[in-house]
Amino acid sequence: MAMGSLGELAYRYVTGRPLDGRDGYPYLRPGAGRWSGWKRQAYRLGTPALAALTVVEPHQGIGVAATAGAVAAWSGRRQMTRRRFRRAYIDPTLTAIRTPLGLETGVTLHVDPGLGNLTPRLATPLSPAELAARQWYGQRIEPVLRWLPDRTQRCAWAVQRWVRPATTKLDVFRRPGTEQIGPHIELTAQTPYLTQEQRALVSSIINSKIPVSDLVESWNQVGAQVKARWTVRKRPPGDVGYDHVIARIDSLAEWEFYIGEAAGGRPYTISLKDDSPHIAVSAGSGAGKSVLAQLIAVQVLRRGGRVIILDRKGSHRWALGVDGVDYCTKPHQMHAALIREAEDADVRNDLALHEADDWDPGERTLVICEELNATIGQLTNYWAEVREKSDPKKSPAVTALAELLFMGRAAKKNVLAIAQMLTARAIGGPEARENFGVRCLARYTVNAWKMLVPEAAMPKSSRTLGRWQVVIGGVATEVQVAYLNTMQARALAKPADGPDSALSSDVPEDRDMLTLRDASDAGVIPWGYEAAKKRLQRNVGAVPAPRGKKGNADLYTRGDLVTWAESGKTSVG
């Protein structure tokens, strides 16, 4: 395009517009060019002014020139870093996206350098001299430069804490701002629609070309443009325990159960009234299936309910001797318990027909079926051994379990089925499995996910112990399930309206529980294991009381053992 008159050229020079007559370059943003309008304007006006000042006032001009040079060097270094970042990530990704979409100039891509370790990947190794210089600068210069900004920031934080009582009361008048999405990748395509295949291709390219793992993808195709955004998945806290549980459970309704913490530390609960009366738990070995079942069971017991545990391998030692728990470890015990509960559920359902919708049939019963794949086989084998010729071929206990699954909500009979692979055959058919509206998965395989929750998108399986995906209504929520040790579980299992039911945070942790041999090996008690056993048998000194079991050995609290050791009695050889 022709330049135009001298006046127009002068106008473009002073205002920071391109001198070649092109338009479309914004003043505050770079736009199609490298520089925004205000930067171009500052460069054009500042350079002659600095040159004139250097001629008229050399001393001032040299100082200003030195400052301007330092700023230019800093800005140039930033520009070089951004250019390297763009060459490494943005330009190749745009080329890979534009070509298959047929949009050579209609796609823009924004990638935050703060994502993952994208910027550190571009760093070149430092030479020994550079490393020594940076170390000297960090020890000698940087503390001096940061002293005043650090003190200023601390003063600002102190003022914020001081005025917080007043400012929090003003929150009701504050309008909500825009969502803080943090570092993200954002793509804009100048087309009104992209097909599912095209979106999948773009997603594949983004995940392949930009090395940041576990991103959450969202698409917006409303309007003349298609916009896509990839954000870092928010994670639940890494550790949830007894303190979290005691802060939550007594404020919930009778049919609501606290599971753990979701992303951002948000408490996560399930409802056996609204979500589903039955819970399916599928996970690999050691993923914490029994921990999840224990957490729900102690809440049932605390509210005055009953818990029936079908457990052949003894995974719930915390429940031994606990009031309200029927612990079945033998096939004949499981057989009788299931038939009894199905008959009771049938009676409750008959009564519910003649009562109001909010009629309470009585205490809640939770049936925990550990390792259901093996349990069904044991019940079937047991029935094959004891049945008479006139008895039905199918195990009545297996039939009773299926009946519980179909009529549990009104009768307040809930089943928690646990299995490594919860197949339809294990639960009594695909119809019975459909009664599990709450499905919890951890350390799952692709096959297990597609079998149990094919309607939900499968996130990457986490290796964090206690990290579960809870799927309700086709929506998967990542939850860190709360962990309770044996003493904590037994403390929570006491009915809330009974004696000694008040919750406190001083229940011993696992590290405070020791067997007699462990205490001797760790030096908590000054005697050998055999000598300590004799002292215990003869009640020498302030003998500690057992607080739990570890296999066949009694567990004692560290504090009780220390008191015993300090009781000053003579050792028995």
mmCIF file of N, CA, C and O in Angstrom, residues 510-568:
data_model
loop_
_atom_site.group_PDB
_atom_site.id
_atom_site.type_symbol
_atom_site.label_atom_id
_atom_site.label_comp_id
_atom_site.label_asym_id
_atom_site.label_seq_id
_atom_site.Cartn_x
_atom_site.Cartn_y
_atom_site.Cartn_z
ATOM 1 N N ASP A 510 -1.879 -44.806 64.289
ATOM 2 C CA ASP A 510 -1.247 -46.120 64.170
ATOM 3 C C ASP A 510 0.173 -46.130 64.721
ATOM 4 O O ASP A 510 0.623 -47.113 65.295
ATOM 5 N N ARG A 511 0.907 -45.016 64.549
ATOM 6 C CA ARG A 511 2.288 -45.012 65.010
ATOM 7 C C ARG A 511 2.383 -45.028 66.530
ATOM 8 O O ARG A 511 3.451 -45.263 67.091
ATOM 9 N N ASP A 512 1.293 -44.737 67.231
ATOM 10 C CA ASP A 512 1.269 -44.775 68.688
ATOM 11 C C ASP A 512 0.835 -46.123 69.230
ATOM 12 O O ASP A 512 0.724 -46.287 70.442
ATOM 13 N N MET A 513 0.562 -47.087 68.334
ATOM 14 C CA MET A 513 0.129 -48.413 68.758
ATOM 15 C C MET A 513 1.252 -49.415 68.495
ATOM 16 O O MET A 513 1.760 -49.511 67.376
ATOM 17 N N LEU A 514 1.643 -50.142 69.547
ATOM 18 C CA LEU A 514 2.764 -51.073 69.434
ATOM 19 C C LEU A 514 2.404 -52.408 70.063
ATOM 20 O O LEU A 514 1.664 -52.462 71.057
ATOM 21 N N THR A 515 2.923 -53.491 69.480
ATOM 22 C CA THR A 515 2.865 -54.776 70.158
ATOM 23 C C THR A 515 3.979 -54.823 71.189
ATOM 24 O O THR A 515 4.895 -53.976 71.199
ATOM 25 N N LEU A 516 3.935 -55.819 72.050
ATOM 26 C CA LEU A 516 4.949 -55.946 73.090
ATOM 27 C C LEU A 516 6.337 -56.156 72.476
ATOM 28 O O LEU A 516 7.330 -55.572 72.927
ATOM 29 N N ARG A 517 6.402 -56.969 71.424
ATOM 30 C CA ARG A 517 7.692 -57.207 70.771
ATOM 31 C C ARG A 517 8.206 -55.944 70.105
ATOM 32 O O ARG A 517 9.409 -55.631 70.187
ATOM 33 N N ASP A 518 7.316 -55.193 69.436
ATOM 34 C CA ASP A 518 7.741 -53.949 68.790
ATOM 35 C C ASP A 518 8.248 -52.942 69.817
ATOM 36 O O ASP A 518 9.229 -52.230 69.579
ATOM 37 N N ALA A 519 7.559 -52.871 70.967
ATOM 38 C CA ALA A 519 7.972 -51.938 72.021
ATOM 39 C C ALA A 519 9.338 -52.302 72.565
ATOM 40 O O ALA A 519 10.166 -51.422 72.857
ATOM 41 N N SER A 520 9.601 -53.602 72.703
ATOM 42 C CA SER A 520 10.907 -54.039 73.200
ATOM 43 C C SER A 520 12.001 -53.746 72.181
ATOM 44 O O SER A 520 13.079 -53.248 72.528
ATOM 45 N N ASP A 521 11.722 -54.034 70.896
ATOM 46 C CA ASP A 521 12.723 -53.793 69.856
ATOM 47 C C ASP A 521 13.023 -52.311 69.687
ATOM 48 O O ASP A 521 14.155 -51.932 69.370
ATOM 49 N N ALA A 522 11.993 -51.460 69.870
ATOM 50 C CA ALA A 522 12.164 -50.022 69.684
ATOM 51 C C ALA A 522 12.724 -49.334 70.926
ATOM 52 O O ALA A 522 13.014 -48.131 70.883
ATOM 53 N N GLY A 523 12.872 -50.063 72.046
ATOM 54 C CA GLY A 523 13.410 -49.462 73.257
ATOM 55 C C GLY A 523 12.409 -48.655 74.051
ATOM 56 O O GLY A 523 12.790 -47.896 74.945
ATOM 57 N N VAL A 524 11.120 -48.787 73.718
ATOM 58 C CA VAL A 524 10.093 -48.067 74.480
ATOM 59 C C VAL A 524 10.020 -48.615 75.904
ATOM 60 O O VAL A 524 9.784 -47.882 76.871
ATOM 61 N N ILE A 525 10.210 -49.922 76.058
ATOM 62 C CA ILE A 525 10.299 -50.545 77.379
ATOM 63 C C ILE A 525 11.715 -51.089 77.536
ATOM 64 O O ILE A 525 12.340 -51.503 76.554
ATOM 65 N N PRO A 526 12.253 -51.089 78.748
ATOM 66 C CA PRO A 526 13.675 -51.439 78.928
ATOM 67 C C PRO A 526 13.956 -52.926 79.015
ATOM 68 O O PRO A 526 15.105 -53.310 79.199
ATOM 69 N N TRP A 527 12.947 -53.762 78.863
ATOM 70 C CA TRP A 527 13.149 -55.195 79.031
ATOM 71 C C TRP A 527 13.075 -55.913 77.683
ATOM 72 O O TRP A 527 12.513 -55.404 76.719
ATOM 73 N N GLY A 528 13.610 -57.123 77.660
ATOM 74 C CA GLY A 528 13.448 -57.967 76.497
ATOM 75 C C GLY A 528 12.020 -58.466 76.386
ATOM 76 O O GLY A 528 11.209 -58.323 77.306
ATOM 77 N N TYR A 529 11.724 -59.052 75.233
ATOM 78 C CA TYR A 529 10.346 -59.472 74.981
ATOM 79 C C TYR A 529 9.866 -60.501 75.996
ATOM 80 O O TYR A 529 8.764 -60.376 76.552
ATOM 81 N N GLU A 530 10.669 -61.520 76.289
ATOM 82 C CA GLU A 530 10.259 -62.569 77.227
ATOM 83 C C GLU A 530 10.094 -62.008 78.627
ATOM 84 O O GLU A 530 9.140 -62.359 79.348
ATOM 85 N N ALA A 531 11.027 -61.138 79.052
ATOM 86 C CA ALA A 531 10.912 -60.525 80.386
ATOM 87 C C ALA A 531 9.660 -59.657 80.478
ATOM 88 O O ALA A 531 8.967 -59.644 81.502
ATOM 89 N N ALA A 532 9.358 -58.938 79.397
ATOM 90 C CA ALA A 532 8.168 -58.100 79.412
ATOM 91 C C ALA A 532 6.902 -58.951 79.489
ATOM 92 O O ALA A 532 5.927 -58.587 80.162
ATOM 93 N N LYS A 533 6.898 -60.100 78.808
ATOM 94 C CA LYS A 533 5.743 -61.006 78.879
ATOM 95 C C LYS A 533 5.516 -61.484 80.314
ATOM 96 O O LYS A 533 4.381 -61.535 80.804
ATOM 97 N N LYS A 534 6.611 -61.823 81.029
ATOM 98 C CA LYS A 534 6.473 -62.273 82.406
ATOM 99 C C LYS A 534 5.938 -61.173 83.308
ATOM 100 O O LYS A 534 5.086 -61.407 84.173
ATOM 101 N N ARG A 535 6.448 -59.958 83.121
ATOM 102 C CA ARG A 535 5.957 -58.829 83.926
ATOM 103 C C ARG A 535 4.462 -58.606 83.660
ATOM 104 O O ARG A 535 3.697 -58.284 84.566
ATOM 105 N N LEU A 536 4.083 -58.768 82.406
ATOM 106 C CA LEU A 536 2.677 -58.573 82.054
ATOM 107 C C LEU A 536 1.801 -59.646 82.694
ATOM 108 O O LEU A 536 0.716 -59.351 83.226
ATOM 109 N N GLN A 537 2.275 -60.892 82.656
ATOM 110 C CA GLN A 537 1.492 -61.993 83.224
ATOM 111 C C GLN A 537 1.349 -61.867 84.733
ATOM 112 O O GLN A 537 0.329 -62.259 85.315
ATOM 113 N N ARG A 538 2.380 -61.317 85.397
ATOM 114 C CA ARG A 538 2.364 -61.214 86.856
ATOM 115 C C ARG A 538 1.859 -59.857 87.345
ATOM 116 O O ARG A 538 1.912 -59.568 88.541
ATOM 117 N N ASN A 539 1.393 -59.006 86.401
ATOM 118 C CA ASN A 539 0.856 -57.689 86.769
ATOM 119 C C ASN A 539 1.859 -56.864 87.573
ATOM 120 O O ASN A 539 1.516 -56.240 88.585
ATOM 121 N N VAL A 540 3.097 -56.846 87.112
ATOM 122 C CA VAL A 540 4.145 -56.077 87.776
ATOM 123 C C VAL A 540 4.122 -54.648 87.251
ATOM 124 O O VAL A 540 4.269 -54.412 86.056
ATOM 125 N N GLY A 541 3.928 -53.692 88.129
ATOM 126 C CA GLY A 541 3.919 -52.296 87.745
ATOM 127 C C GLY A 541 2.578 -51.858 87.183
ATOM 128 O O GLY A 541 1.548 -52.531 87.333
ATOM 129 N N ALA A 542 2.596 -50.698 86.547
ATOM 130 C CA ALA A 542 1.371 -50.128 85.960
ATOM 131 C C ALA A 542 1.109 -50.810 84.622
ATOM 132 O O ALA A 542 1.363 -50.254 83.546
ATOM 133 N N VAL A 543 0.594 -52.026 84.683
ATOM 134 C CA VAL A 543 0.422 -52.857 83.485
ATOM 135 C C VAL A 543 -0.545 -52.184 82.504
ATOM 136 O O VAL A 543 -1.645 -51.787 82.888
ATOM 137 N N PRO A 544 -0.152 -52.035 81.225
ATOM 138 C CA PRO A 544 -1.051 -51.391 80.247
ATOM 139 C C PRO A 544 -2.184 -52.321 79.820
ATOM 140 O O PRO A 544 -2.025 -53.553 79.820
ATOM 141 N N ALA A 545 -3.295 -51.738 79.449
ATOM 142 C CA ALA A 545 -4.435 -52.508 78.947
ATOM 143 C C ALA A 545 -4.364 -52.595 77.428
ATOM 144 O O ALA A 545 -3.998 -51.627 76.755
ATOM 145 N N PRO A 546 -4.685 -53.758 76.855
ATOM 146 C CA PRO A 546 -4.691 -53.871 75.382
ATOM 147 C C PRO A 546 -5.703 -52.909 74.760
ATOM 148 O O PRO A 546 -6.802 -52.736 75.265
ATOM 149 N N ARG A 547 -5.312 -52.303 73.639
ATOM 150 C CA ARG A 547 -6.181 -51.345 72.942
ATOM 151 C C ARG A 547 -6.562 -51.806 71.544
ATOM 152 O O ARG A 547 -7.217 -51.064 70.817
ATOM 153 N N GLY A 548 -6.157 -52.987 71.159
ATOM 154 C CA GLY A 548 -6.477 -53.488 69.837
ATOM 155 C C GLY A 548 -5.682 -54.746 69.532
ATOM 156 O O GLY A 548 -5.015 -55.309 70.415
ATOM 157 N N LYS A 549 -5.755 -55.178 68.290
ATOM 158 C CA LYS A 549 -5.095 -56.403 67.867
ATOM 159 C C LYS A 549 -4.300 -56.155 66.585
ATOM 160 O O LYS A 549 -4.724 -55.405 65.700
ATOM 161 N N LYS A 550 -3.142 -56.815 66.484
ATOM 162 C CA LYS A 550 -2.367 -56.870 65.258
ATOM 163 C C LYS A 550 -2.076 -58.334 65.000
ATOM 164 O O LYS A 550 -1.144 -58.903 65.554
ATOM 165 N N GLY A 551 -2.949 -58.970 64.187
ATOM 166 C CA GLY A 551 -2.905 -60.412 64.071
ATOM 167 C C GLY A 551 -3.380 -61.033 65.372
ATOM 168 O O GLY A 551 -4.481 -60.734 65.852
ATOM 169 N N ASN A 552 -2.549 -61.881 65.977
ATOM 170 C CA ASN A 552 -2.885 -62.483 67.266
ATOM 171 C C ASN A 552 -2.282 -61.724 68.435
ATOM 172 O O ASN A 552 -2.539 -62.072 69.596
ATOM 173 N N ALA A 553 -1.464 -60.718 68.163
ATOM 174 C CA ALA A 553 -0.777 -59.978 69.227
ATOM 175 C C ALA A 553 -1.605 -58.785 69.677
ATOM 176 O O ALA A 553 -2.262 -58.128 68.861
ATOM 177 N N ASP A 554 -1.539 -58.496 71.006
ATOM 178 C CA ASP A 554 -2.233 -57.332 71.543
ATOM 179 C C ASP A 554 -1.477 -56.064 71.185
ATOM 180 O O ASP A 554 -0.236 -56.055 71.081
ATOM 181 N N LEU A 555 -2.227 -54.963 71.003
ATOM 182 C CA LEU A 555 -1.646 -53.650 70.743
ATOM 183 C C LEU A 555 -1.807 -52.786 71.991
ATOM 184 O O LEU A 555 -2.851 -52.806 72.652
ATOM 185 N N TYR A 556 -0.767 -51.989 72.292
ATOM 186 C CA TYR A 556 -0.782 -51.092 73.437
ATOM 187 C C TYR A 556 -0.394 -49.697 72.953
ATOM 188 O O TYR A 556 0.370 -49.546 71.989
ATOM 189 N N THR A 557 -0.901 -48.679 73.634
ATOM 190 C CA THR A 557 -0.511 -47.316 73.269
ATOM 191 C C THR A 557 0.886 -47.032 73.794
ATOM 192 O O THR A 557 1.311 -47.547 74.832
ATOM 193 N N ARG A 558 1.589 -46.186 73.069
ATOM 194 C CA ARG A 558 2.955 -45.841 73.459
ATOM 195 C C ARG A 558 2.985 -45.173 74.832
ATOM 196 O O ARG A 558 3.881 -45.434 75.650
ATOM 197 N N GLY A 559 1.987 -44.333 75.092
ATOM 198 C CA GLY A 559 1.955 -43.656 76.389
ATOM 199 C C GLY A 559 1.797 -44.626 77.547
ATOM 200 O O GLY A 559 2.453 -44.475 78.595
ATOM 201 N N ASP A 560 0.915 -45.640 77.388
ATOM 202 C CA ASP A 560 0.747 -46.638 78.446
ATOM 203 C C ASP A 560 2.021 -47.437 78.669
ATOM 204 O O ASP A 560 2.382 -47.770 79.817
ATOM 205 N N LEU A 561 2.727 -47.756 77.584
ATOM 206 C CA LEU A 561 3.967 -48.513 77.707
ATOM 207 C C LEU A 561 5.045 -47.703 78.407
ATOM 208 O O LEU A 561 5.818 -48.243 79.225
ATOM 209 N N VAL A 562 5.118 -46.398 78.098
ATOM 210 C CA VAL A 562 6.102 -45.542 78.764
ATOM 211 C C VAL A 562 5.795 -45.448 80.251
ATOM 212 O O VAL A 562 6.700 -45.508 81.109
ATOM 213 N N THR A 563 4.505 -45.297 80.609
ATOM 214 C CA THR A 563 4.117 -45.248 82.024
ATOM 215 C C THR A 563 4.493 -46.538 82.743
ATOM 216 O O THR A 563 4.977 -46.529 83.880
ATOM 217 N N TRP A 564 4.295 -47.657 82.057
ATOM 218 C CA TRP A 564 4.651 -48.959 82.627
ATOM 219 C C TRP A 564 6.164 -49.046 82.851
ATOM 220 O O TRP A 564 6.628 -49.517 83.893
ATOM 221 N N ALA A 565 6.924 -48.577 81.868
ATOM 222 C CA ALA A 565 8.387 -48.648 81.988
ATOM 223 C C ALA A 565 8.905 -47.770 83.114
ATOM 224 O O ALA A 565 9.931 -48.076 83.737
ATOM 225 N N GLU A 566 8.208 -46.666 83.388
ATOM 226 C CA GLU A 566 8.658 -45.738 84.421
ATOM 227 C C GLU A 566 8.092 -46.039 85.803
ATOM 228 O O GLU A 566 8.307 -45.274 86.743
ATOM 229 N N SER A 567 7.349 -47.141 85.901
ATOM 230 C CA SER A 567 6.726 -47.442 87.195
ATOM 231 C C SER A 567 7.739 -47.897 88.239
ATOM 232 O O SER A 567 7.396 -48.015 89.422
ATOM 233 N N GLY A 568 8.975 -48.173 87.813
ATOM 234 C CA GLY A 568 10.041 -48.394 88.778
ATOM 235 C C GLY A 568 10.072 -49.750 89.422
ATOM 236 O O GLY A 568 10.792 -49.947 90.418
#
